[in-house]
Amino acid sequence: MREIIFSLVFLLCTVNLFVSSVSVARKPQTIKKWTIQMVGYSPMKNDDYVAVSMEAPTGYIVGYEPLANADRVHHMLLYGCTRPYAESGFWRGESTCGGGGAHILYAWARNAPNLELPKGVGFAIGDSSGESGIKYLVLQVHYAAPFAGRVSDYSGITLKVAAEQPPNLAAVYLIVSGSPIPPHQPAFQNNMSCTYPSSTVLHPFAFRTHTHKMGRLVSAFYKRDGHWTMIGKRNPQWPQLFEDISRPMEIHEGDFIAGSCRFDSSGESKPTPMGSMGSNEMCNFYMMVYYKASDENPFPFGAYCSNGVPAHSFDDYPVEGTELLPARPELEHHAHQSAVPFGVIEEAKFTHIGPVKLGQVAGLSFDPSHNLVVFHRGKRVWNGDTFNGANVLNNKNPIDEDVIVISKMEGKNASLVAKTGKGLFFLPHGIFVDSDNSIYTTDVGSHTVAKWKMNADSSLSKVWEVGTPLVPGAGSTHFCKPTGVVVKGGSIFVSDGYCNDRVVELTLDGKYRSEFKGQGGFKIPHDIVSNSDTHNLYVADRENGRVHELRNDGSIVSIFTSGLFNNIYSVDTHGDSVFMIPGEFRATQFGGEELPIAVFVGRAGSGLTEYGFAPTSGPFTRPHIVRVCPHGDHVYVGDIDESSPVIWKFKIQHEGANHETDGGTLSFFSTLSLPYTPDVSSGYSFLVFFLFIVFVVGAGVWAKRKFSEKTPQSSFSRTGFKPLRMEDNIGVSSDESDAD
């Protein structure tokens, strides 16, 4: 036995040296991100269809990141077109492609998460698309109903595009029925079918189902030589994602492809036609397939399968394809499309809190009781005479008014809970209240950051103060017009905005710890907040017109920028939503229209704007601060207009308590078999492992035979599997990265 072990070690070392000598380092694959979005559209009617187009980049789509929510959008379809329907780049109506091919590349509905294709598979677009001629991408968006309030939508899809051609090309094969649904039927089956005509072998690897409210199940099979094989089935009331197919399968020329939708029309009094309106129904099964890149393209003009064979062909359709799946309430809740129109409604605006007339509203926060804490300037106004050329405050007398006002907000009423701060502040700017009800403030007039405790009589006691009062400066002991403050974990972060363009990290007792200046440098970091879900920092980089999403050390997660704004005064977050507001109207033309100031809402981690909203009673004038209440259903905006400073209150209207995408509740991981592609680097590990198993088994067999211990033997082979990943989180907004 000793000789066998020695031989085994020797051979493994030999294999190691041999494989190492022939291993070739693989060049990382270059991935770029391209986003196609709506142009700030607000639906004008029920079942409003609109589309936008862009020239297709050259490459291969390997992943999709939807930027939408079922509260606002019924569904989205991405088409690859030879030409778009209109040259304008935006149009209303259901049209998508002009002349030439029309290829479905992706479909989204009911809060489906991100989709990443298997390694070695991609959709060819642009100059890479060959005879398919996909020169343009067209995004069609269906809105079920108009929004409430003044809301603009920027929903879209980010494409992950690889430069190198994969060994397999992808396509979406749509199986669709056009037959109407009779009324009073608790279980009506609507069938669709065709015969696959091409000699190119298809490998289905994912599927998606789509119906409207009456759909209960959608399934699809293919039949060869009298044998049915299920492609997949799914409840269309669940998130309408592309679910991976866990077993390898092939569709050959002449195979019969069939699908069936089960509908419950018990509550209907008349037939329901198939159609695009919400009052209609749909019966769609989207099958994502791949084929070898070296094979002939089976779908040069689009991949569609409809009622192409006699009805009796379904006489032996498997019963499994009509039986309902077990209930999944958590999925149905996640996918629920609101019956209440989404909107952001102007609920009230306040010039007074109780008897207190508001001055310029510089800062807002919430105390542990969810009361709104207002930091205003009373009668003092910041104008061109407030500071001298060295950033020293001219009026060195503190404000003789209570500039911190605490209010209980109920509907259109703002009642006074407490007021304080008289004689303590020179020019209020930022405020934060922690879970212990400690108050943190920044004073641009005195160039200080302070921590306060509120006493029983509502007076303030100073715990500590950082910076030299009324003396601007830099370094570890001075600030110069600090703008914002937030407590995060064991640190305090201060945006030291107007002169030093930095973020300073302090210890909880106010000692200097570190600082950073952001990617490319800040230009007036004007506000800073943290996100309790992602634990990241968000900095409003005012004059650069962007928001930095950062880790504690200042490293970048994403950067929010847009042609919609070129200055950002304030930022706040709730869940995965990032609320940003410009303070001045300096935007350039966008889509031929001048855009007023609005609150823009992005998706954390994406760097992209998802929707925006503005008041209906009149425009913002000089918004300075935005804060979202702890429950996430109200947004407050503080305005510093000299003639009429106000606090705006908005209500986010949607059905249910959770407006966020909440992709983390969904995980769809399984396995997928792909054709073998040689890969020396990965082959090395497998080869060593395989030889190790062979020798161990061989040694065991030799030993057993030597001792005459005869037992039955079994062997197995294992196919390599690779996952189709349905990601739960949006990635960073960088448009280029290296990936394996």
XYZ file of C-alpha atoms in Angstrom:
740
model
C 0.000 0.000 0.000
C 2.934 2.314 0.715
C 4.131 1.897 -2.853
C 0.670 2.855 -4.175
C 0.501 6.040 -2.078
C 4.013 7.020 -3.170
C 3.108 6.435 -6.817
C -0.093 8.451 -6.398
C 1.742 11.470 -4.952
C 4.400 11.259 -7.657
C 1.850 11.129 -10.460
C -0.195 14.017 -9.035
C 2.925 16.170 -8.838
C 3.806 15.214 -12.404
C 0.315 16.152 -13.599
C 0.584 19.431 -11.696
C 3.852 20.336 -13.420
C 2.555 19.268 -16.835
C -0.710 21.182 -16.682
C 0.993 24.247 -15.206
C 3.418 24.263 -18.098
C 0.606 24.415 -20.687
C -1.813 26.665 -18.786
C -2.553 29.941 -20.522
C -3.938 32.896 -18.575
C -7.379 33.876 -19.843
C -7.963 37.488 -20.761
C -10.744 38.949 -18.612
C -13.945 39.585 -20.532
C -14.783 43.257 -21.052
C -18.323 44.148 -20.021
C -19.902 47.529 -20.734
C -23.236 48.739 -19.442
C -25.761 50.508 -21.653
C -29.042 51.875 -20.338
C -32.210 52.611 -22.301
C -34.777 54.651 -20.348
C -38.051 56.476 -20.652
C -37.819 60.239 -21.209
C -39.707 61.415 -18.146
C -43.104 60.271 -19.344
C -46.347 60.635 -17.421
C -49.116 58.344 -18.747
C -52.157 60.160 -20.083
C -54.708 57.344 -20.052
C -55.338 53.813 -18.885
C -53.286 51.229 -20.777
C -50.906 53.796 -22.193
C -48.160 52.356 -24.423
C -45.019 54.316 -25.285
C -41.619 53.435 -26.691
C -38.100 54.830 -26.894
C -35.266 53.756 -29.165
C -31.496 53.938 -29.305
C -28.826 52.681 -31.669
C -27.699 49.228 -30.625
C -24.113 48.979 -29.431
C -22.028 46.249 -30.991
C -21.567 43.193 -28.827
C -23.406 40.455 -26.975
C -25.948 41.017 -24.200
C -25.076 38.818 -21.218
C -27.284 40.366 -18.537
C -30.249 42.639 -17.840
C -30.858 44.990 -14.908
C -34.431 46.349 -14.904
C -35.044 49.801 -13.453
C -38.788 49.782 -12.778
C -41.433 48.937 -10.211
C -44.839 47.315 -10.650
C -46.385 50.257 -8.805
C -45.685 52.401 -11.873
C -45.172 50.036 -14.794
C -47.344 47.130 -15.941
C -44.651 45.582 -18.122
C -41.664 46.341 -20.356
C -40.529 44.646 -23.566
C -37.134 45.142 -25.190
C -36.954 44.595 -28.944
C -34.045 44.362 -31.330
C -34.990 46.057 -34.599
C -33.501 46.688 -38.001
C -35.207 50.072 -37.873
C -37.346 51.673 -35.165
C -40.958 52.561 -35.812
C -40.139 56.294 -35.657
C -36.930 58.246 -36.110
C -37.810 60.660 -33.298
C -36.513 58.334 -30.566
C -39.835 58.455 -28.673
C -43.419 57.724 -29.698
C -46.773 56.827 -28.225
C -48.702 53.697 -29.159
C -47.968 49.991 -29.416
C -45.668 50.078 -32.449
C -42.073 49.015 -31.896
C -40.023 48.091 -34.962
C -40.224 49.550 -38.454
C -39.261 47.512 -41.503
C -37.016 44.467 -41.219
C -36.604 42.085 -38.314
C -38.262 42.374 -34.900
C -36.689 40.296 -32.135
C -37.780 40.101 -28.511
C -34.659 40.382 -26.364
C -36.137 40.711 -22.885
C -39.451 41.023 -21.052
C -40.145 42.299 -17.541
C -43.215 42.520 -15.290
C -44.297 42.155 -11.659
C -40.990 43.177 -10.067
C -38.853 40.492 -11.676
C -35.214 40.757 -10.484
C -32.015 41.127 -12.502
C -31.160 38.446 -15.029
C -27.693 37.207 -15.869
C -27.280 34.747 -18.732
C -25.201 31.581 -18.372
C -21.545 31.870 -19.170
C -20.967 31.268 -22.861
C -24.365 32.631 -24.000
C -25.274 36.076 -25.341
C -27.700 37.995 -27.558
C -25.903 39.392 -30.621
C -26.712 43.062 -31.291
C -25.348 45.896 -33.408
C -22.710 44.981 -35.952
C -22.402 41.576 -34.258
C -26.004 40.608 -35.080
C -25.348 39.438 -38.642
C -28.428 38.650 -40.704
C -30.735 39.434 -37.784
C -29.882 43.063 -38.420
C -30.418 44.330 -34.866
C -29.283 47.897 -35.414
C -31.632 49.508 -32.892
C -32.996 48.738 -29.453
C -36.614 49.669 -28.737
C -38.006 49.702 -25.208
C -41.786 49.471 -25.029
C -43.404 50.379 -21.702
C -47.025 49.688 -20.772
C -48.546 51.881 -18.055
C -51.766 50.536 -16.575
C -53.046 53.921 -15.379
C -52.078 57.609 -15.113
C -50.087 58.666 -12.079
C -51.493 60.746 -9.249
C -49.745 64.079 -8.831
C -46.998 65.477 -11.020
C -44.811 62.424 -11.614
C -42.412 61.710 -14.476
C -41.189 58.188 -15.171
C -37.688 57.187 -16.239
C -38.059 53.390 -16.055
C -35.702 51.404 -18.211
C -33.275 48.529 -18.576
C -29.505 48.391 -18.220
C -27.814 45.936 -20.574
C -24.544 44.216 -19.763
C -22.792 43.895 -23.127
C -19.695 41.782 -23.773
C -17.334 42.563 -26.630
C -16.217 38.997 -27.346
C -18.476 36.544 -29.168
C -19.602 33.672 -26.914
C -19.736 30.104 -28.248
C -23.562 30.186 -28.115
C -26.045 32.810 -29.284
C -29.356 33.451 -27.540
C -32.871 34.188 -28.738
C -36.325 34.528 -27.193
C -38.950 32.259 -28.758
C -42.453 33.601 -28.048
C -45.297 31.073 -27.880
C -48.564 33.034 -27.969
C -52.311 32.458 -28.233
C -54.936 34.798 -29.643
C -58.073 32.880 -28.661
C -60.694 34.636 -26.476
C -61.708 33.363 -23.035
C -65.380 32.511 -22.421
C -67.022 33.790 -19.204
C -67.971 31.794 -16.096
C -65.113 29.292 -16.494
C -63.110 28.483 -13.339
C -60.504 26.489 -15.315
C -60.393 27.328 -19.020
C -57.402 26.114 -21.054
C -56.193 28.305 -23.914
C -53.794 26.487 -26.227
C -51.022 27.529 -28.610
C -48.679 25.485 -30.783
C -46.438 25.199 -33.836
C -43.884 22.905 -35.444
C -40.246 23.967 -35.217
C -39.038 24.406 -38.809
C -35.239 24.907 -38.640
C -32.377 22.423 -38.787
C -30.515 24.415 -36.093
C -30.811 22.665 -32.743
C -32.259 24.824 -29.948
C -31.308 24.499 -26.292
C -33.985 26.044 -24.021
C -32.405 27.423 -20.845
C -34.989 29.792 -19.328
C -38.647 30.700 -19.625
C -41.083 33.404 -18.590
C -44.874 33.422 -18.480
C -47.244 36.352 -18.921
C -50.984 36.810 -18.521
C -53.147 39.474 -16.958
C -55.316 39.063 -13.857
C -57.204 35.864 -14.854
C -54.133 33.743 -15.556
C -53.460 30.941 -13.083
C -50.895 28.766 -14.901
C -48.883 28.828 -18.121
C -46.984 25.773 -19.330
C -45.151 24.597 -22.442
C -43.912 21.249 -23.765
C -42.369 19.867 -26.914
C -43.187 16.473 -28.423
C -40.903 14.191 -30.407
C -41.723 10.644 -31.476
C -44.875 10.729 -29.365
C -43.039 11.702 -26.158
C -43.810 14.982 -24.359
C -41.038 16.904 -22.552
C -41.950 19.805 -20.292
C -40.092 23.035 -20.972
C -41.545 24.744 -17.912
C -44.634 25.956 -16.086
C -45.252 28.866 -13.746
C -47.954 30.864 -12.035
C -48.149 34.159 -13.990
C -49.244 35.999 -10.828
C -45.743 35.488 -9.434
C -42.871 37.816 -10.409
C -42.639 37.467 -14.173
C -38.960 36.688 -14.339
C -37.069 34.371 -16.646
C -36.884 31.178 -14.601
C -34.029 28.857 -15.427
C -34.580 25.375 -16.836
C -32.719 22.921 -14.646
C -32.225 20.055 -17.076
C -30.611 20.016 -20.530
C -32.967 19.650 -23.472
C -32.874 20.032 -27.232
C -35.510 21.014 -29.779
C -34.967 19.596 -33.269
C -36.458 20.256 -36.660
C -40.018 18.897 -36.820
C -40.593 18.880 -33.051
C -44.102 19.894 -32.008
C -44.049 22.845 -29.575
C -47.187 23.437 -27.524
C -48.241 25.641 -24.658
C -51.369 26.167 -22.600
C -52.692 28.912 -20.317
C -55.180 28.199 -17.570
C -57.604 31.044 -16.848
C -60.222 31.630 -14.179
C -63.028 33.691 -15.739
C -65.568 32.937 -13.007
C -66.135 36.609 -12.335
C -66.566 37.628 -15.968
C -69.940 38.111 -17.659
C -68.758 38.240 -21.270
C -65.919 36.803 -23.376
C -62.492 38.332 -22.782
C -60.417 38.886 -25.930
C -56.659 38.634 -26.140
C -55.069 42.039 -26.417
C -52.754 44.653 -24.995
C -55.226 46.492 -22.765
C -55.539 45.770 -19.062
C -59.163 44.724 -19.606
C -57.979 42.132 -22.149
C -55.971 39.015 -21.441
C -52.699 37.604 -22.713
C -51.414 34.056 -23.041
C -47.651 34.193 -23.559
C -44.813 31.765 -22.907
C -41.373 33.251 -23.554
C -38.724 30.582 -24.092
C -35.111 31.736 -23.921
C -32.937 29.449 -26.046
C -29.385 29.247 -27.274
C -27.836 27.661 -30.335
C -24.250 27.233 -31.481
C -22.812 30.434 -32.897
C -21.440 28.403 -35.806
C -24.934 27.178 -36.775
C -27.373 28.937 -39.081
C -29.525 31.598 -37.406
C -32.968 29.962 -37.052
C -34.740 33.301 -36.485
C -33.444 35.948 -38.910
C -36.693 37.941 -38.679
C -38.020 37.037 -35.225
C -39.012 33.960 -33.216
C -42.755 33.432 -32.835
C -44.975 30.386 -32.389
C -48.780 30.595 -32.487
C -51.823 28.433 -33.219
C -50.373 26.654 -36.206
C -51.764 23.107 -35.908
C -55.236 21.559 -35.439
C -56.853 21.664 -32.003
C -56.945 17.869 -31.733
C -53.157 17.933 -31.447
C -53.731 18.764 -27.769
C -55.753 15.643 -27.074
C -52.806 14.059 -25.272
C -51.323 17.251 -23.772
C -49.857 16.234 -20.397
C -52.150 16.746 -17.418
C -49.141 18.101 -15.531
C -49.290 21.139 -17.794
C -52.776 22.051 -16.564
C -52.467 21.365 -12.822
C -52.000 24.384 -10.562
C -48.788 24.893 -8.631
C -48.834 25.140 -4.822
C -49.633 28.604 -3.519
C -46.674 30.935 -2.849
C -48.174 33.938 -1.010
C -44.803 35.640 -0.614
C -44.279 35.645 -4.385
C -47.788 36.847 -5.104
C -47.310 39.684 -2.605
C -43.980 40.640 -4.164
C -45.465 40.639 -7.663
C -48.713 42.370 -6.741
C -49.621 45.176 -9.107
C -51.361 47.973 -7.309
C -55.025 48.704 -7.934
C -54.303 52.201 -6.602
C -52.561 54.448 -9.168
C -49.016 55.261 -8.181
C -48.368 58.889 -7.396
C -46.622 61.467 -5.275
C -49.242 63.904 -4.078
C -48.623 67.353 -2.703
C -50.374 67.061 0.646
C -49.533 70.402 2.270
C -47.036 73.227 2.542
C -46.234 75.076 5.727
C -44.993 78.610 6.364
C -45.611 78.221 10.111
C -45.244 75.471 12.704
C -47.891 76.394 15.228
C -47.168 80.049 16.084
C -43.586 79.916 14.754
C -43.075 81.632 11.409
C -40.409 79.782 9.487
C -37.289 81.436 8.177
C -35.094 79.863 5.514
C -35.523 76.114 6.072
C -31.955 74.835 5.909
C -32.159 71.432 7.624
C -34.665 68.692 8.441
C -34.489 65.500 10.487
C -36.709 63.143 12.504
C -36.548 62.368 16.207
C -37.120 58.874 17.690
C -40.866 59.658 17.959
C -40.920 60.402 14.206
C -41.577 64.086 14.802
C -40.191 66.418 12.144
C -37.238 68.470 13.421
C -36.800 71.750 11.531
C -33.591 73.820 11.489
C -34.424 77.282 10.130
C -32.789 80.726 10.215
C -35.547 82.886 11.638
C -35.260 86.426 10.326
C -31.641 85.979 9.272
C -31.041 85.529 5.548
C -27.888 84.338 3.820
C -27.060 86.746 1.002
C -24.044 88.400 -0.582
C -23.330 90.498 2.511
C -23.317 87.655 5.044
C -19.580 86.809 4.787
C -16.475 88.761 3.869
C -13.956 87.586 1.299
C -12.176 85.415 3.868
C -15.384 83.482 4.710
C -15.707 85.259 8.055
C -19.242 86.041 9.207
C -19.951 89.777 9.238
C -22.760 89.730 11.831
C -21.218 87.999 14.827
C -24.363 88.060 16.934
C -26.262 84.763 17.328
C -29.838 84.532 16.077
C -32.200 85.731 18.802
C -34.932 83.206 17.923
C -35.655 79.522 18.462
C -34.279 78.057 15.247
C -34.940 74.381 16.087
C -38.642 73.573 15.867
C -40.077 70.108 16.547
C -43.436 69.347 14.956
C -45.930 66.500 14.940
C -47.110 66.137 11.347
C -50.639 64.794 10.871
C -52.203 65.148 7.443
C -52.383 68.833 6.582
C -51.649 69.898 10.171
C -48.289 70.705 11.759
C -48.574 71.076 15.530
C -45.779 72.471 17.679
C -44.112 69.978 20.040
C -41.124 72.066 21.130
C -38.872 74.915 20.048
C -35.340 75.711 21.148
C -31.958 77.107 20.123
C -32.400 80.807 20.801
C -29.062 82.621 21.028
C -26.984 79.526 20.145
C -26.645 79.596 16.354
C -25.349 82.046 13.769
C -26.394 80.554 10.409
C -28.046 77.112 10.673
C -27.464 74.559 7.942
C -27.497 70.800 8.720
C -29.192 68.835 11.506
C -29.379 65.170 12.533
C -31.124 63.469 15.474
C -29.897 60.047 16.589
C -31.765 57.181 18.254
C -30.906 58.573 21.719
C -32.500 61.911 20.792
C -29.125 63.653 20.709
C -29.067 66.531 18.230
C -26.122 67.223 15.902
C -25.849 70.525 14.033
C -23.636 72.296 11.527
C -23.442 76.077 11.615
C -21.981 77.654 8.468
C -21.789 81.011 10.255
C -19.683 79.849 13.195
C -17.858 77.117 11.182
C -18.624 74.521 13.854
C -20.186 71.106 14.360
C -21.858 70.432 17.705
C -23.685 67.753 19.674
C -26.559 68.772 21.961
C -28.841 67.241 24.555
C -32.365 68.586 24.993
C -33.401 69.170 28.587
C -36.858 68.702 30.110
C -37.573 72.418 29.666
C -36.623 72.142 25.945
C -33.381 74.051 26.461
C -30.197 72.719 24.842
C -27.020 71.655 26.624
C -23.878 71.449 24.511
C -22.141 68.057 24.787
C -19.193 69.018 22.577
C -18.293 71.368 19.749
C -15.702 70.855 17.004
C -14.072 73.735 15.154
C -13.064 77.165 16.341
C -16.178 79.362 16.653
C -16.361 82.097 13.986
C -12.921 81.141 12.624
C -12.889 79.324 9.265
C -10.052 76.928 8.508
C -8.931 73.477 7.415
C -7.043 70.577 8.947
C -8.142 68.481 11.907
C -9.238 71.322 14.198
C -11.172 73.651 11.897
C -14.141 73.619 9.559
C -15.163 76.128 6.921
C -18.916 76.435 6.411
C -19.781 72.784 7.217
C -23.069 71.763 5.629
C -24.296 68.360 6.834
C -23.810 65.789 9.574
C -24.847 62.174 10.102
C -24.087 59.492 12.690
C -23.330 56.075 11.241
C -22.229 53.198 13.438
C -19.265 54.277 15.504
C -18.518 57.413 13.507
C -19.858 60.862 12.740
C -19.511 62.110 9.157
C -19.519 65.823 8.330
C -19.737 67.348 4.858
C -17.329 70.277 5.208
C -18.742 71.914 2.187
C -18.221 75.453 1.008
C -14.461 75.900 1.362
C -12.758 72.583 2.110
C -14.738 70.307 -0.251
C -14.271 67.259 1.950
C -16.059 64.761 4.182
C -14.592 64.533 7.694
C -14.988 61.464 9.889
C -15.180 62.095 13.647
C -15.310 59.733 16.585
C -18.514 59.660 18.622
C -16.944 62.087 21.097
C -16.074 64.555 18.340
C -12.403 63.745 17.738
C -10.964 63.954 14.215
C -10.420 60.518 12.649
C -9.987 60.899 8.874
C -11.270 62.657 5.759
C -11.835 62.024 2.048
C -12.658 64.092 -1.025
C -14.608 61.783 -3.333
C -13.943 60.562 -6.857
C -12.566 63.454 -8.878
C -13.041 65.764 -5.896
C -16.169 67.278 -4.386
C -17.348 70.737 -5.375
C -19.383 71.883 -2.359
C -20.478 68.653 -0.654
C -23.783 70.109 0.511
C -25.550 67.260 2.336
C -24.701 63.834 3.737
C -26.925 60.929 4.866
C -26.616 57.190 5.445
C -28.765 54.255 4.397
C -29.799 51.783 7.089
C -30.312 49.008 4.508
C -27.071 49.245 2.528
C -25.011 50.938 5.298
C -23.575 53.295 2.678
C -23.083 57.057 2.785
C -24.640 59.439 0.261
C -23.106 62.846 -0.418
C -24.810 65.595 -2.437
C -21.936 66.977 -4.536
C -23.720 70.234 -5.252
C -21.811 72.025 -7.981
C -20.755 68.828 -9.744
C -24.449 67.951 -10.012
C -24.107 64.433 -8.678
C -24.625 62.183 -5.665
C -21.849 59.891 -4.447
C -22.835 56.560 -2.928
C -19.860 55.669 -0.750
C -18.535 53.182 1.723
C -17.216 54.433 5.057
C -13.691 54.782 3.702
C -14.854 56.984 0.838
C -14.626 54.315 -1.864
C -17.267 54.560 -4.570
C -20.284 52.269 -4.860
C -22.033 54.355 -7.510
C -22.399 57.943 -8.690
C -25.757 59.427 -9.633
C -25.549 61.856 -12.550
C -28.111 62.880 -15.150
C -28.823 65.333 -17.925
C -31.922 66.206 -15.911
C -29.942 68.285 -13.408
C -26.553 69.923 -13.027
C -26.705 70.765 -9.333
C -27.830 68.684 -6.359
C -28.413 70.366 -3.010
C -29.728 67.493 -0.911
C -30.120 63.722 -0.805
C -31.935 61.195 1.368
C -32.722 57.487 1.148
C -35.358 54.992 2.154
C -34.955 51.306 1.368
C -33.382 51.117 -2.081
C -34.730 54.521 -3.182
C -32.438 57.560 -3.322
C -34.156 60.980 -3.257
C -32.215 63.890 -4.791
C -33.171 67.520 -5.332
C -31.493 70.401 -7.180
C -31.641 73.783 -5.499
C -31.655 75.943 -8.590
C -33.026 75.697 -12.087
C -29.943 75.407 -14.241
C -30.901 72.373 -16.303
C -30.276 72.233 -20.026
C -32.828 71.194 -22.633
C -33.990 67.571 -22.404
C -36.312 66.121 -25.017
C -37.066 69.616 -26.327
C -38.558 70.823 -23.029
C -37.214 72.892 -20.194
C -37.616 70.923 -16.997
C -38.621 72.574 -13.716
C -36.975 71.646 -10.434
C -38.158 68.251 -9.203
C -37.260 65.611 -6.666
C -35.537 62.827 -8.585
C -35.638 59.287 -7.218
C -32.960 56.755 -8.115
C -32.194 53.141 -7.274
C -29.420 52.540 -4.733
C -26.325 51.055 -6.339
C -27.378 51.923 -9.890
C -26.508 55.599 -10.285
C -29.708 55.954 -12.344
C -32.850 58.055 -11.948
C -36.092 56.052 -11.825
C -38.783 58.727 -11.487
C -39.277 62.328 -10.432
C -42.006 64.441 -8.853
C -42.854 68.102 -8.276
C -45.611 70.158 -6.615
C -48.946 70.698 -8.338
C -49.822 74.024 -6.690
C -46.773 75.800 -8.082
C -43.091 75.174 -8.764
C -40.298 74.767 -6.275
C -38.419 78.046 -5.903
C -35.230 77.410 -3.877
C -35.432 73.901 -2.381
C -32.572 73.264 0.012
C -33.208 70.028 1.907
C -35.137 66.783 1.260
C -35.962 64.166 3.886
C -38.078 61.006 3.804
C -40.023 60.054 6.920
C -39.018 56.811 8.696
C -42.040 54.939 7.287
C -41.127 55.980 3.753
C -44.595 57.221 2.807
C -44.013 60.981 3.136
C -41.339 63.275 1.721
C -40.549 66.744 3.092
C -38.741 69.503 1.202
C -37.425 72.630 2.930
C -37.249 75.817 0.833
C -35.001 78.837 1.487
C -36.778 81.312 -0.776
C -36.223 84.696 0.911
C -39.733 85.969 0.234
C -41.612 82.851 1.312
C -39.657 79.996 2.921
C -41.812 76.872 3.259
C -41.833 73.169 4.015
C -43.483 71.058 1.331
C -45.114 67.766 2.344
C -45.698 65.002 -0.226
C -47.409 61.654 0.144
C -46.183 58.669 -1.858
C -49.352 56.895 -2.940
C -49.185 53.183 -3.626
C -50.967 50.061 -2.489
C -49.347 48.167 0.376
C -46.643 49.081 2.823
C -43.597 48.271 0.742
C -42.807 50.364 -2.292
C -39.261 49.154 -2.725
C -38.298 46.441 -5.164
C -37.090 44.283 -2.279
C -35.209 41.972 -4.602
C -33.503 40.340 -1.635
C -36.644 38.280 -0.906
C -36.210 36.364 -4.151
C -33.529 33.844 -4.990
C -33.746 31.755 -8.133
C -30.639 29.634 -8.468
C -30.438 26.256 -10.128
C -28.418 24.458 -12.750
C -27.951 24.521 -16.487
C -25.984 22.236 -18.767
C -24.077 23.913 -21.588
C -21.906 22.491 -24.346
C -18.363 21.895 -23.189
C -15.953 24.714 -24.023
C -12.246 23.996 -23.473
C -10.766 26.052 -20.667
C -7.268 25.060 -19.676
C -7.236 26.999 -16.421
C -10.387 25.370 -15.109
C -9.504 22.079 -16.748
C -6.392 21.823 -14.614
C -8.302 21.646 -11.353
C -10.770 19.171 -12.776
C -8.018 16.989 -14.228
C -6.117 16.818 -10.947
C -9.290 16.068 -9.042
C -10.333 13.428 -11.587
C -6.975 11.662 -11.503
C -6.987 11.795 -7.726
C -10.382 10.067 -7.655
C -9.237 7.503 -10.224
C -6.146 6.615 -8.231
C -7.934 6.509 -4.896
C -10.661 4.287 -6.292
C -8.056 2.180 -8.062
C -6.031 1.815 -4.889
C -9.116 0.826 -2.973
C -10.086 -1.740 -5.577
C -6.542 -3.166 -5.633
C -6.510 -3.434 -1.835
C -9.898 -5.093 -1.719
C -8.936 -7.557 -4.375
C -5.694 -8.290 -2.594
C -7.611 -9.209 0.532
C -10.287 -11.012 -1.505
C -13.066 -8.641 -0.415
C -15.312 -8.760 -3.458
C -18.185 -6.272 -3.466
C -20.391 -4.846 -6.229
C -19.099 -1.663 -7.818
C -20.951 1.292 -9.269
C -19.708 4.149 -11.360
C -21.137 7.509 -12.291
C -20.351 10.399 -14.577
C -21.037 13.994 -13.669
C -21.974 16.658 -16.174
C -20.681 20.162 -15.523
C -23.450 22.607 -14.616
C -23.551 26.381 -14.710
C -26.188 28.618 -13.156
C -28.601 31.042 -14.690
C -28.495 33.765 -12.070
C -31.504 35.872 -11.205
C -29.657 38.538 -9.246
C -31.298 40.267 -6.307
C -29.420 43.537 -6.274
C -28.603 46.249 -8.694
C -24.874 46.506 -9.452
C -22.590 49.529 -9.540
C -23.221 52.113 -12.226
C -19.770 51.973 -13.784
C -20.216 51.452 -17.502
C -17.201 49.193 -17.928
C -15.700 46.398 -15.881
C -13.637 43.272 -16.195
C -15.261 39.949 -15.424
C -14.170 36.355 -15.707
